[in-house]
Amino acid sequence: MEERMAREYEEVDLYDYLRVLWRWRWLILIGVVVTTLAAIPVSYLVRKYESQGVLRFAKISLPTYKVYSAVFNDPHLFLGYLKAHRIITGNELKEVEGILRTKAELDDHIKPIYAFAEKETRAFRPKEQFIQGVQISWEGASPKMASKMVEALGLFVKDAVEQKMLEMYVTETHKELYRMVNELESKLADLKFSLSQNERKLRDLKRIAREFPQAEGTAGREVVSVEKGGHRYLPPSTQMVATQVAISEDRLNIRDTERQLKINRLKLELFQAFKGALGDEASTGGLFERLKKVRDDFFKDKDLSRDEVLIVRNEVYSDFARFEHLFRDVIRFISGPTMPGKAKPSPKMVGAIAFVLALFFFVLLAFFLEFIQRGRKREEAPQL
């Protein structure tokens, strides 16, 4: 009898599997139905709405983009921006803090858009790669929340780029002006020294012409011979003419250098005032508005009839007009923020996944229970 039972348990075919499934059909059916029905309402608790938008930049190089992204990829700065501008409510801010608490960067939400295809950029050097804009995305508990956060991220990125661009404009221009002023001062000193030397030479030549009037008759005569040529004597009158020409050129270069020095000193004075505005975070308004106020106050008491003042004013106002066009017309959303209509994941998808996983689980559970029952029967068989 024991041998017959052992053969029955060893010889398992497809009919045995189907018989096991039929025996435990109610367990499998009820378990799958309950799990699937329970997963559908749960999906409404975890589903998210994703909003997207594309913020366009001016065409910037990859190294420059990395400088900008080091600012707008910081989640702590973004949270501070949300609190300062009160873009979202207190409850929404807590939700955002919970999302960003474990993140070191915002690169999951802000992705660069290259001017060239990704395959092409692999062959480029960093300075040859250009960024056209960024793709911004956010998943929120409601469509309105997701769209609002994409808009907030876009404003944050835009303000961060504007801030960094103006800081670089002020600091780099100030550094360059400081260098140019030092160079022009050195050049002016050299030109004044050259002028004094030529004036002294002219006085000496005039003295020689008075003391040695016969020197005019020795024009073109070679007085010093060397191996590969000779030095020919020039009469004092000819040398005086050449020296007077050199003096005239020195005076002209001095006037031009002094003019350039006045222009650059005036610009340096203005950009020193700009640098002071960079650290004045207590003032209201954005950095661009603060710099405009400094600019207007600087030229308010200046005499615009002076040539150097008018030149500096026109250059600076032209730079600010370019920035204003860039900040208002170029750096902006060209698509989005979208108002999502469907949530992720959808209830149908969640139900389908729950159905498959529940079916797999309860089928395995049925075979496991069948295995336990047969094991008990096998242990009870010798006693019978």
mmCIF file of C-alpha atoms in Angstrom:
data_model
loop_
_atom_site.group_PDB
_atom_site.id
_atom_site.type_symbol
_atom_site.label_atom_id
_atom_site.label_comp_id
_atom_site.label_asym_id
_atom_site.label_seq_id
_atom_site.Cartn_x
_atom_site.Cartn_y
_atom_site.Cartn_z
ATOM 1 C CA MET A 1 0.000 0.000 0.000
ATOM 2 C CA GLU A 2 2.876 2.374 0.804
ATOM 3 C CA GLU A 3 4.500 1.708 -2.565
ATOM 4 C CA ARG A 4 1.221 2.464 -4.396
ATOM 5 C CA MET A 5 0.835 5.796 -2.580
ATOM 6 C CA ALA A 6 4.451 6.731 -3.322
ATOM 7 C CA ARG A 7 3.903 6.080 -7.030
ATOM 8 C CA GLU A 8 0.776 8.242 -7.002
ATOM 9 C CA TYR A 9 2.653 11.189 -5.530
ATOM 10 C CA GLU A 10 5.621 10.748 -7.861
ATOM 11 C CA GLU A 11 3.587 10.553 -11.048
ATOM 12 C CA VAL A 12 2.186 14.085 -11.338
ATOM 13 C CA ASP A 13 0.807 15.173 -14.721
ATOM 14 C CA LEU A 14 -1.128 18.176 -16.089
ATOM 15 C CA TYR A 15 -4.411 16.713 -14.853
ATOM 16 C CA ASP A 16 -3.092 16.822 -11.295
ATOM 17 C CA TYR A 17 -2.238 20.537 -11.646
ATOM 18 C CA LEU A 18 -5.677 21.331 -13.007
ATOM 19 C CA ARG A 19 -7.287 19.308 -10.235
ATOM 20 C CA VAL A 20 -5.337 21.298 -7.638
ATOM 21 C CA LEU A 21 -6.424 24.580 -9.220
ATOM 22 C CA TRP A 22 -10.039 23.423 -9.310
ATOM 23 C CA ARG A 23 -9.942 22.316 -5.700
ATOM 24 C CA TRP A 24 -8.672 25.706 -4.590
ATOM 25 C CA ARG A 25 -10.659 27.715 -7.135
ATOM 26 C CA TRP A 26 -12.587 29.732 -4.557
ATOM 27 C CA LEU A 27 -9.434 30.777 -2.753
ATOM 28 C CA ILE A 28 -7.840 31.902 -6.008
ATOM 29 C CA LEU A 29 -10.987 33.603 -7.323
ATOM 30 C CA ILE A 30 -11.851 35.455 -4.128
ATOM 31 C CA GLY A 31 -8.212 36.446 -3.494
ATOM 32 C CA VAL A 32 -7.735 37.839 -7.013
ATOM 33 C CA VAL A 33 -11.049 39.722 -7.001
ATOM 34 C CA VAL A 34 -10.511 41.216 -3.542
ATOM 35 C CA THR A 35 -6.938 42.261 -4.311
ATOM 36 C CA THR A 36 -7.881 43.810 -7.657
ATOM 37 C CA LEU A 37 -10.840 45.696 -6.212
ATOM 38 C CA ALA A 38 -8.721 46.924 -3.298
ATOM 39 C CA ALA A 39 -5.902 48.113 -5.573
ATOM 40 C CA ILE A 40 -8.131 50.375 -7.660
ATOM 41 C CA PRO A 41 -9.160 52.784 -4.851
ATOM 42 C CA VAL A 42 -5.627 52.655 -3.429
ATOM 43 C CA SER A 43 -4.331 53.900 -6.793
ATOM 44 C CA TYR A 44 -6.272 57.113 -6.270
ATOM 45 C CA LEU A 45 -4.257 57.757 -3.120
ATOM 46 C CA VAL A 46 -0.835 57.395 -4.763
ATOM 47 C CA ARG A 47 -1.471 58.672 -8.261
ATOM 48 C CA LYS A 48 0.281 61.828 -9.435
ATOM 49 C CA TYR A 49 -0.371 64.425 -12.117
ATOM 50 C CA GLU A 50 2.654 65.429 -14.189
ATOM 51 C CA SER A 51 2.937 68.893 -15.683
ATOM 52 C CA GLN A 52 5.658 69.926 -18.135
ATOM 53 C CA GLY A 53 7.037 73.075 -19.683
ATOM 54 C CA VAL A 54 9.940 74.255 -21.850
ATOM 55 C CA LEU A 55 11.854 77.359 -20.763
ATOM 56 C CA ARG A 56 13.915 78.858 -23.575
ATOM 57 C CA PHE A 57 17.349 80.386 -23.079
ATOM 58 C CA ALA A 58 19.550 82.399 -25.329
ATOM 59 C CA LYS A 59 22.000 80.052 -27.030
ATOM 60 C CA ILE A 60 24.616 79.441 -24.330
ATOM 61 C CA SER A 61 27.649 77.173 -24.224
ATOM 62 C CA LEU A 62 27.769 74.079 -22.066
ATOM 63 C CA PRO A 63 30.395 75.488 -19.635
ATOM 64 C CA THR A 64 28.233 78.599 -19.119
ATOM 65 C CA TYR A 65 25.149 76.435 -18.570
ATOM 66 C CA LYS A 66 27.005 74.498 -15.874
ATOM 67 C CA VAL A 67 27.706 77.771 -14.084
ATOM 68 C CA TYR A 68 24.004 78.665 -14.187
ATOM 69 C CA SER A 69 22.771 75.172 -13.287
ATOM 70 C CA ALA A 70 24.959 75.119 -10.178
ATOM 71 C CA VAL A 71 22.549 77.774 -8.849
ATOM 72 C CA PHE A 72 19.117 76.636 -10.042
ATOM 73 C CA ASN A 73 19.730 72.932 -9.337
ATOM 74 C CA ASP A 74 19.988 73.586 -5.589
ATOM 75 C CA PRO A 75 16.744 72.422 -3.849
ATOM 76 C CA HIS A 76 17.478 74.509 -0.731
ATOM 77 C CA LEU A 77 17.678 77.697 -2.775
ATOM 78 C CA PHE A 78 14.428 76.735 -4.496
ATOM 79 C CA LEU A 79 12.647 76.221 -1.172
ATOM 80 C CA GLY A 80 13.922 79.591 0.001
ATOM 81 C CA TYR A 81 12.643 81.133 -3.234
ATOM 82 C CA LEU A 82 9.184 79.611 -2.697
ATOM 83 C CA LYS A 83 9.027 80.934 0.861
ATOM 84 C CA ALA A 84 10.232 84.406 -0.093
ATOM 85 C CA HIS A 85 7.795 84.839 -3.002
ATOM 86 C CA ARG A 86 4.873 82.965 -1.383
ATOM 87 C CA ILE A 87 4.009 81.231 -4.635
ATOM 88 C CA ILE A 88 2.282 78.267 -2.947
ATOM 89 C CA THR A 89 0.305 77.782 0.265
ATOM 90 C CA GLY A 90 1.717 76.487 3.539
ATOM 91 C CA ASN A 91 0.325 72.973 3.082
ATOM 92 C CA GLU A 92 1.657 72.806 -0.469
ATOM 93 C CA LEU A 93 5.044 74.008 0.772
ATOM 94 C CA LYS A 94 5.162 71.168 3.302
ATOM 95 C CA GLU A 95 4.426 68.691 0.513
ATOM 96 C CA VAL A 96 7.245 70.146 -1.603
ATOM 97 C CA GLU A 97 9.646 70.043 1.353
ATOM 98 C CA GLY A 98 8.819 66.367 1.813
ATOM 99 C CA ILE A 99 9.635 65.685 -1.840
ATOM 100 C CA LEU A 100 12.887 67.664 -1.874
ATOM 101 C CA ARG A 101 14.138 66.694 1.595
ATOM 102 C CA THR A 102 16.131 63.715 0.303
ATOM 103 C CA LYS A 103 17.285 65.325 -2.956
ATOM 104 C CA ALA A 104 20.682 66.887 -3.453
ATOM 105 C CA GLU A 105 19.794 68.412 -6.839
ATOM 106 C CA LEU A 106 16.783 69.257 -8.983
ATOM 107 C CA ASP A 107 18.136 67.526 -12.077
ATOM 108 C CA ASP A 108 15.148 65.112 -12.042
ATOM 109 C CA HIS A 109 12.882 68.107 -12.657
ATOM 110 C CA ILE A 110 15.162 70.298 -14.818
ATOM 111 C CA LYS A 111 16.824 68.762 -17.871
ATOM 112 C CA PRO A 112 18.869 70.678 -20.494
ATOM 113 C CA ILE A 113 17.777 70.816 -24.133
ATOM 114 C CA TYR A 114 20.745 70.674 -26.505
ATOM 115 C CA ALA A 115 20.930 72.678 -29.702
ATOM 116 C CA PHE A 116 22.231 69.566 -31.466
ATOM 117 C CA ALA A 117 21.280 65.918 -31.278
ATOM 118 C CA GLU A 118 22.764 63.916 -28.427
ATOM 119 C CA LYS A 119 24.810 61.757 -30.819
ATOM 120 C CA GLU A 120 26.330 64.870 -32.395
ATOM 121 C CA THR A 121 27.335 66.395 -29.082
ATOM 122 C CA ARG A 122 29.498 63.402 -28.197
ATOM 123 C CA ALA A 123 31.996 64.446 -30.870
ATOM 124 C CA PHE A 124 32.015 68.122 -29.778
ATOM 125 C CA ARG A 125 34.262 69.805 -27.310
ATOM 126 C CA PRO A 126 32.437 71.362 -24.330
ATOM 127 C CA LYS A 127 32.705 74.902 -25.755
ATOM 128 C CA GLU A 128 31.114 73.707 -29.011
ATOM 129 C CA GLN A 129 28.021 72.324 -27.272
ATOM 130 C CA PHE A 130 25.136 74.719 -26.833
ATOM 131 C CA ILE A 131 22.034 74.639 -24.652
ATOM 132 C CA GLN A 132 18.803 76.084 -26.032
ATOM 133 C CA GLY A 133 16.673 75.747 -22.899
ATOM 134 C CA VAL A 134 15.479 73.379 -20.187
ATOM 135 C CA GLN A 135 12.639 70.860 -19.907
ATOM 136 C CA ILE A 136 10.829 71.335 -16.575
ATOM 137 C CA SER A 137 8.524 68.698 -15.073
ATOM 138 C CA TRP A 138 6.775 68.131 -11.759
ATOM 139 C CA GLU A 139 4.451 65.456 -10.363
ATOM 140 C CA GLY A 140 1.819 66.753 -7.960
ATOM 141 C CA ALA A 141 -1.204 65.454 -6.097
ATOM 142 C CA SER A 142 -3.486 67.586 -8.282
ATOM 143 C CA PRO A 143 -3.261 69.022 -11.819
ATOM 144 C CA LYS A 144 -3.284 72.571 -10.454
ATOM 145 C CA MET A 145 -0.483 71.817 -7.995
ATOM 146 C CA ALA A 146 1.698 70.227 -10.686
ATOM 147 C CA SER A 147 1.155 73.119 -13.098
ATOM 148 C CA LYS A 148 1.811 75.680 -10.363
ATOM 149 C CA MET A 149 5.107 74.001 -9.431
ATOM 150 C CA VAL A 150 6.319 73.918 -13.046
ATOM 151 C CA GLU A 151 5.581 77.632 -13.297
ATOM 152 C CA ALA A 152 7.388 78.251 -9.988
ATOM 153 C CA LEU A 153 10.408 76.239 -11.142
ATOM 154 C CA GLY A 154 10.463 78.188 -14.396
ATOM 155 C CA LEU A 155 10.430 81.514 -12.551
ATOM 156 C CA PHE A 156 13.156 80.263 -10.219
ATOM 157 C CA VAL A 157 15.365 79.143 -13.120
ATOM 158 C CA LYS A 158 14.743 82.404 -14.987
ATOM 159 C CA ASP A 159 15.588 84.541 -11.958
ATOM 160 C CA ALA A 160 18.659 82.416 -11.170
ATOM 161 C CA VAL A 161 19.962 82.796 -14.737
ATOM 162 C CA GLU A 162 19.286 86.542 -14.700
ATOM 163 C CA GLN A 163 21.008 86.918 -11.335
ATOM 164 C CA LYS A 164 24.083 84.942 -12.377
ATOM 165 C CA MET A 165 24.284 86.652 -15.762
ATOM 166 C CA LEU A 166 24.196 90.117 -14.190
ATOM 167 C CA GLU A 167 26.712 89.121 -11.515
ATOM 168 C CA MET A 168 29.109 87.861 -14.189
ATOM 169 C CA TYR A 169 28.537 91.014 -16.248
ATOM 170 C CA VAL A 170 29.347 93.291 -13.320
ATOM 171 C CA THR A 171 32.266 91.350 -11.833
ATOM 172 C CA GLU A 172 33.990 90.493 -15.118
ATOM 173 C CA THR A 173 33.546 93.997 -16.551
ATOM 174 C CA HIS A 174 34.815 95.547 -13.323
ATOM 175 C CA LYS A 175 37.857 93.277 -13.408
ATOM 176 C CA GLU A 176 38.544 94.127 -17.061
ATOM 177 C CA LEU A 177 38.123 97.866 -16.454
ATOM 178 C CA TYR A 178 40.520 97.748 -13.516
ATOM 179 C CA ARG A 179 43.105 96.062 -15.742
ATOM 180 C CA MET A 180 42.561 98.534 -18.594
ATOM 181 C CA VAL A 181 42.867 101.568 -16.309
ATOM 182 C CA ASN A 182 46.205 100.283 -14.993
ATOM 183 C CA GLU A 183 47.444 99.617 -18.523
ATOM 184 C CA LEU A 184 46.356 103.032 -19.753
ATOM 185 C CA GLU A 185 48.021 104.756 -16.793
ATOM 186 C CA SER A 186 51.263 102.894 -17.556
ATOM 187 C CA LYS A 187 50.942 103.730 -21.257
ATOM 188 C CA LEU A 188 50.325 107.394 -20.466
ATOM 189 C CA ALA A 189 53.404 107.514 -18.260
ATOM 190 C CA ASP A 190 55.502 105.974 -21.051
ATOM 191 C CA LEU A 191 54.153 108.448 -23.611
ATOM 192 C CA LYS A 192 54.869 111.424 -21.342
ATOM 193 C CA PHE A 193 58.394 110.145 -20.783
ATOM 194 C CA SER A 194 58.856 109.722 -24.556
ATOM 195 C CA LEU A 195 57.552 113.254 -25.107
ATOM 196 C CA SER A 196 59.985 114.723 -22.583
ATOM 197 C CA GLN A 197 62.867 112.828 -24.180
ATOM 198 C CA ASN A 198 61.985 114.035 -27.684
ATOM 199 C CA GLU A 199 61.584 117.619 -26.454
ATOM 200 C CA ARG A 200 64.994 117.400 -24.813
ATOM 201 C CA LYS A 201 66.447 115.973 -28.017
ATOM 202 C CA LEU A 202 64.913 118.814 -30.019
ATOM 203 C CA ARG A 203 66.501 121.389 -27.758
ATOM 204 C CA ASP A 204 69.887 119.682 -28.126
ATOM 205 C CA LEU A 205 69.553 119.615 -31.920
ATOM 206 C CA LYS A 206 68.741 123.305 -32.005
ATOM 207 C CA ARG A 207 71.794 124.024 -29.886
ATOM 208 C CA ILE A 208 73.974 121.927 -32.218
ATOM 209 C CA ALA A 209 72.611 123.756 -35.258
ATOM 210 C CA ARG A 210 73.499 127.116 -33.712
ATOM 211 C CA GLU A 211 76.965 126.074 -32.602
ATOM 212 C CA PHE A 212 77.893 124.166 -35.753
ATOM 213 C CA PRO A 213 76.246 125.833 -38.781
ATOM 214 C CA GLN A 214 78.640 124.026 -41.122
ATOM 215 C CA ALA A 215 77.030 120.692 -40.177
ATOM 216 C CA GLU A 216 74.309 121.311 -42.741
ATOM 217 C CA GLY A 217 76.807 120.762 -45.576
ATOM 218 C CA THR A 218 77.774 117.225 -44.536
ATOM 219 C CA ALA A 219 74.451 115.615 -45.477
ATOM 220 C CA GLY A 220 74.720 112.000 -46.602
ATOM 221 C CA ARG A 221 78.400 111.658 -45.686
ATOM 222 C CA GLU A 222 79.228 108.362 -43.954
ATOM 223 C CA VAL A 223 81.020 109.036 -40.680
ATOM 224 C CA VAL A 224 81.004 105.583 -39.081
ATOM 225 C CA SER A 225 81.724 102.361 -40.968
ATOM 226 C CA VAL A 226 80.907 98.854 -39.793
ATOM 227 C CA GLU A 227 81.363 95.496 -41.405
ATOM 228 C CA LYS A 228 77.871 95.136 -42.901
ATOM 229 C CA GLY A 229 77.107 98.731 -43.757
ATOM 230 C CA GLY A 230 77.495 102.130 -42.267
ATOM 231 C CA HIS A 231 75.783 104.864 -40.286
ATOM 232 C CA ARG A 232 75.166 107.979 -42.298
ATOM 233 C CA TYR A 233 75.085 111.399 -40.798
ATOM 234 C CA LEU A 234 71.800 113.339 -40.936
ATOM 235 C CA PRO A 235 71.968 117.104 -40.706
ATOM 236 C CA PRO A 236 70.478 118.736 -37.599
ATOM 237 C CA SER A 237 67.620 120.309 -39.564
ATOM 238 C CA THR A 238 66.497 116.887 -40.822
ATOM 239 C CA GLN A 239 66.711 115.388 -37.352
ATOM 240 C CA MET A 240 64.775 118.315 -35.905
ATOM 241 C CA VAL A 241 61.952 117.696 -38.364
ATOM 242 C CA ALA A 242 61.827 113.998 -37.460
ATOM 243 C CA THR A 243 61.919 114.812 -33.764
ATOM 244 C CA GLN A 244 59.138 117.374 -34.109
ATOM 245 C CA VAL A 245 57.035 114.736 -35.906
ATOM 246 C CA ALA A 246 57.714 112.297 -33.048
ATOM 247 C CA ILE A 247 56.732 114.970 -30.535
ATOM 248 C CA SER A 248 53.523 115.621 -32.420
ATOM 249 C CA GLU A 249 52.708 111.874 -32.421
ATOM 250 C CA ASP A 250 53.466 111.628 -28.710
ATOM 251 C CA ARG A 251 51.152 114.534 -27.933
ATOM 252 C CA LEU A 252 48.412 113.007 -30.096
ATOM 253 C CA ASN A 253 48.801 109.608 -28.402
ATOM 254 C CA ILE A 254 48.797 111.271 -24.988
ATOM 255 C CA ARG A 255 45.528 113.079 -25.742
ATOM 256 C CA ASP A 256 43.970 109.853 -27.029
ATOM 257 C CA THR A 257 45.218 107.843 -24.040
ATOM 258 C CA GLU A 258 43.995 110.496 -21.600
ATOM 259 C CA ARG A 259 40.583 110.372 -23.260
ATOM 260 C CA GLN A 260 40.450 106.575 -23.048
ATOM 261 C CA LEU A 261 41.624 106.753 -19.455
ATOM 262 C CA LYS A 262 38.847 109.194 -18.533
ATOM 263 C CA ILE A 263 36.267 106.928 -20.175
ATOM 264 C CA ASN A 264 37.502 103.807 -18.422
ATOM 265 C CA ARG A 265 37.867 105.551 -15.071
ATOM 266 C CA LEU A 266 34.275 106.732 -15.334
ATOM 267 C CA LYS A 267 33.083 103.223 -16.237
ATOM 268 C CA LEU A 268 35.145 101.765 -13.393
ATOM 269 C CA GLU A 269 33.482 104.201 -10.984
ATOM 270 C CA LEU A 270 30.063 103.104 -12.246
ATOM 271 C CA PHE A 271 30.832 99.392 -11.988
ATOM 272 C CA GLN A 272 32.184 99.841 -8.494
ATOM 273 C CA ALA A 273 28.736 101.204 -7.642
ATOM 274 C CA PHE A 274 27.217 98.159 -9.394
ATOM 275 C CA LYS A 275 29.349 95.847 -7.250
ATOM 276 C CA GLY A 276 27.990 97.532 -4.163
ATOM 277 C CA ALA A 277 24.454 96.804 -5.384
ATOM 278 C CA LEU A 278 25.257 93.082 -5.783
ATOM 279 C CA GLY A 279 25.618 92.632 -2.039
ATOM 280 C CA ASP A 280 22.696 94.883 -1.133
ATOM 281 C CA GLU A 281 20.151 92.071 -0.696
ATOM 282 C CA ALA A 282 18.115 94.100 1.791
ATOM 283 C CA SER A 283 16.823 96.318 -1.008
ATOM 284 C CA THR A 284 13.483 95.514 -2.555
ATOM 285 C CA GLY A 285 13.151 94.342 -6.138
ATOM 286 C CA GLY A 286 15.301 92.158 -8.310
ATOM 287 C CA LEU A 287 18.958 92.686 -9.124
ATOM 288 C CA PHE A 288 18.209 94.101 -12.571
ATOM 289 C CA GLU A 289 15.961 96.804 -11.118
ATOM 290 C CA ARG A 290 18.564 97.643 -8.456
ATOM 291 C CA LEU A 291 21.288 98.020 -11.078
ATOM 292 C CA LYS A 292 19.035 100.228 -13.203
ATOM 293 C CA LYS A 293 18.450 102.509 -10.237
ATOM 294 C CA VAL A 294 22.197 102.710 -9.550
ATOM 295 C CA ARG A 295 22.801 103.525 -13.217
ATOM 296 C CA ASP A 296 20.160 106.279 -13.312
ATOM 297 C CA ASP A 297 21.399 107.826 -10.057
ATOM 298 C CA PHE A 298 24.989 107.732 -11.316
ATOM 299 C CA PHE A 299 24.271 109.739 -14.485
ATOM 300 C CA LYS A 300 21.775 112.085 -12.835
ATOM 301 C CA ASP A 301 24.481 114.565 -11.771
ATOM 302 C CA LYS A 302 26.873 113.976 -14.684
ATOM 303 C CA ASP A 303 27.461 116.512 -17.436
ATOM 304 C CA LEU A 304 26.249 114.768 -20.590
ATOM 305 C CA SER A 305 27.851 117.435 -22.763
ATOM 306 C CA ARG A 306 31.218 115.902 -21.934
ATOM 307 C CA ASP A 307 32.301 113.450 -24.565
ATOM 308 C CA GLU A 308 33.474 110.667 -22.245
ATOM 309 C CA VAL A 309 30.320 110.832 -20.107
ATOM 310 C CA LEU A 310 28.061 110.509 -23.142
ATOM 311 C CA ILE A 311 30.065 107.562 -24.480
ATOM 312 C CA VAL A 312 29.903 105.655 -21.188
ATOM 313 C CA ARG A 313 26.203 106.391 -20.789
ATOM 314 C CA ASN A 314 25.377 105.145 -24.291
ATOM 315 C CA GLU A 315 27.412 101.946 -23.830
ATOM 316 C CA VAL A 316 25.838 101.095 -20.480
ATOM 317 C CA TYR A 317 22.301 101.895 -21.600
ATOM 318 C CA SER A 318 22.860 99.718 -24.669
ATOM 319 C CA ASP A 319 23.965 96.825 -22.441
ATOM 320 C CA PHE A 320 20.898 97.214 -20.243
ATOM 321 C CA ALA A 321 18.597 97.344 -23.269
ATOM 322 C CA ARG A 322 20.115 94.071 -24.446
ATOM 323 C CA PHE A 323 19.589 92.500 -21.014
ATOM 324 C CA GLU A 324 16.007 93.751 -20.862
ATOM 325 C CA HIS A 325 15.229 92.179 -24.231
ATOM 326 C CA LEU A 326 16.919 88.963 -23.149
ATOM 327 C CA PHE A 327 15.089 88.703 -19.820
ATOM 328 C CA ARG A 328 11.630 89.681 -21.108
ATOM 329 C CA ASP A 329 11.458 88.312 -24.651
ATOM 330 C CA VAL A 330 14.028 85.508 -24.934
ATOM 331 C CA ILE A 331 14.201 83.694 -21.583
ATOM 332 C CA ARG A 332 10.591 82.571 -21.175
ATOM 333 C CA PHE A 333 8.237 79.599 -21.439
ATOM 334 C CA ILE A 334 7.684 78.634 -25.060
ATOM 335 C CA SER A 335 5.419 75.734 -24.044
ATOM 336 C CA GLY A 336 3.591 74.914 -20.843
ATOM 337 C CA PRO A 337 3.152 74.733 -17.998
ATOM 338 C CA THR A 338 0.651 72.098 -19.079
ATOM 339 C CA MET A 339 -2.493 71.267 -17.113
ATOM 340 C CA PRO A 340 -2.402 67.440 -16.920
ATOM 341 C CA GLY A 341 -5.690 65.658 -17.536
ATOM 342 C CA LYS A 342 -4.671 62.112 -16.658
ATOM 343 C CA ALA A 343 -2.984 60.832 -13.550
ATOM 344 C CA LYS A 344 -0.082 58.425 -13.315
ATOM 345 C CA PRO A 345 -0.521 55.554 -12.751
ATOM 346 C CA SER A 346 -4.037 55.109 -14.172
ATOM 347 C CA PRO A 347 -6.571 52.955 -12.210
ATOM 348 C CA LYS A 348 -6.861 50.572 -15.158
ATOM 349 C CA MET A 349 -3.118 50.005 -15.215
ATOM 350 C CA VAL A 350 -3.004 49.518 -11.443
ATOM 351 C CA GLY A 351 -5.944 47.095 -11.628
ATOM 352 C CA ALA A 352 -4.305 45.079 -14.399
ATOM 353 C CA ILE A 353 -1.002 44.851 -12.538
ATOM 354 C CA ALA A 354 -2.788 43.924 -9.291
ATOM 355 C CA PHE A 355 -4.800 41.225 -11.119
ATOM 356 C CA VAL A 356 -1.690 39.596 -12.595
ATOM 357 C CA LEU A 357 0.287 39.720 -9.361
ATOM 358 C CA ALA A 358 -2.674 38.456 -7.283
ATOM 359 C CA LEU A 359 -3.307 35.586 -9.713
ATOM 360 C CA PHE A 360 0.323 34.554 -9.572
ATOM 361 C CA PHE A 361 0.427 34.801 -5.767
ATOM 362 C CA PHE A 362 -2.783 32.859 -5.057
ATOM 363 C CA VAL A 363 -1.935 30.126 -7.544
ATOM 364 C CA LEU A 364 1.356 29.604 -5.729
ATOM 365 C CA LEU A 365 -0.493 29.725 -2.419
ATOM 366 C CA ALA A 366 -2.933 27.036 -3.657
ATOM 367 C CA PHE A 367 -0.079 24.688 -4.603
ATOM 368 C CA PHE A 368 1.638 25.388 -1.301
ATOM 369 C CA LEU A 369 -1.516 24.515 0.667
ATOM 370 C CA GLU A 370 -2.020 21.409 -1.464
ATOM 371 C CA PHE A 371 1.547 20.368 -0.722
ATOM 372 C CA ILE A 372 0.956 20.758 3.043
ATOM 373 C CA GLN A 373 -2.271 18.721 2.909
ATOM 374 C CA ARG A 374 -0.672 15.898 0.970
ATOM 375 C CA GLY A 375 2.238 15.853 3.370
ATOM 376 C CA ARG A 376 -0.154 15.409 6.285
ATOM 377 C CA LYS A 377 -1.968 12.610 4.473
ATOM 378 C CA ARG A 378 1.330 10.933 3.802
ATOM 379 C CA GLU A 379 2.189 11.031 7.493
ATOM 380 C CA GLU A 380 -1.245 9.662 8.472
ATOM 381 C CA ALA A 381 -1.197 6.806 5.917
ATOM 382 C CA PRO A 382 1.095 4.388 7.914
ATOM 383 C CA GLN A 383 -1.081 4.783 10.992
ATOM 384 C CA LEU A 384 -4.171 3.805 8.967
#
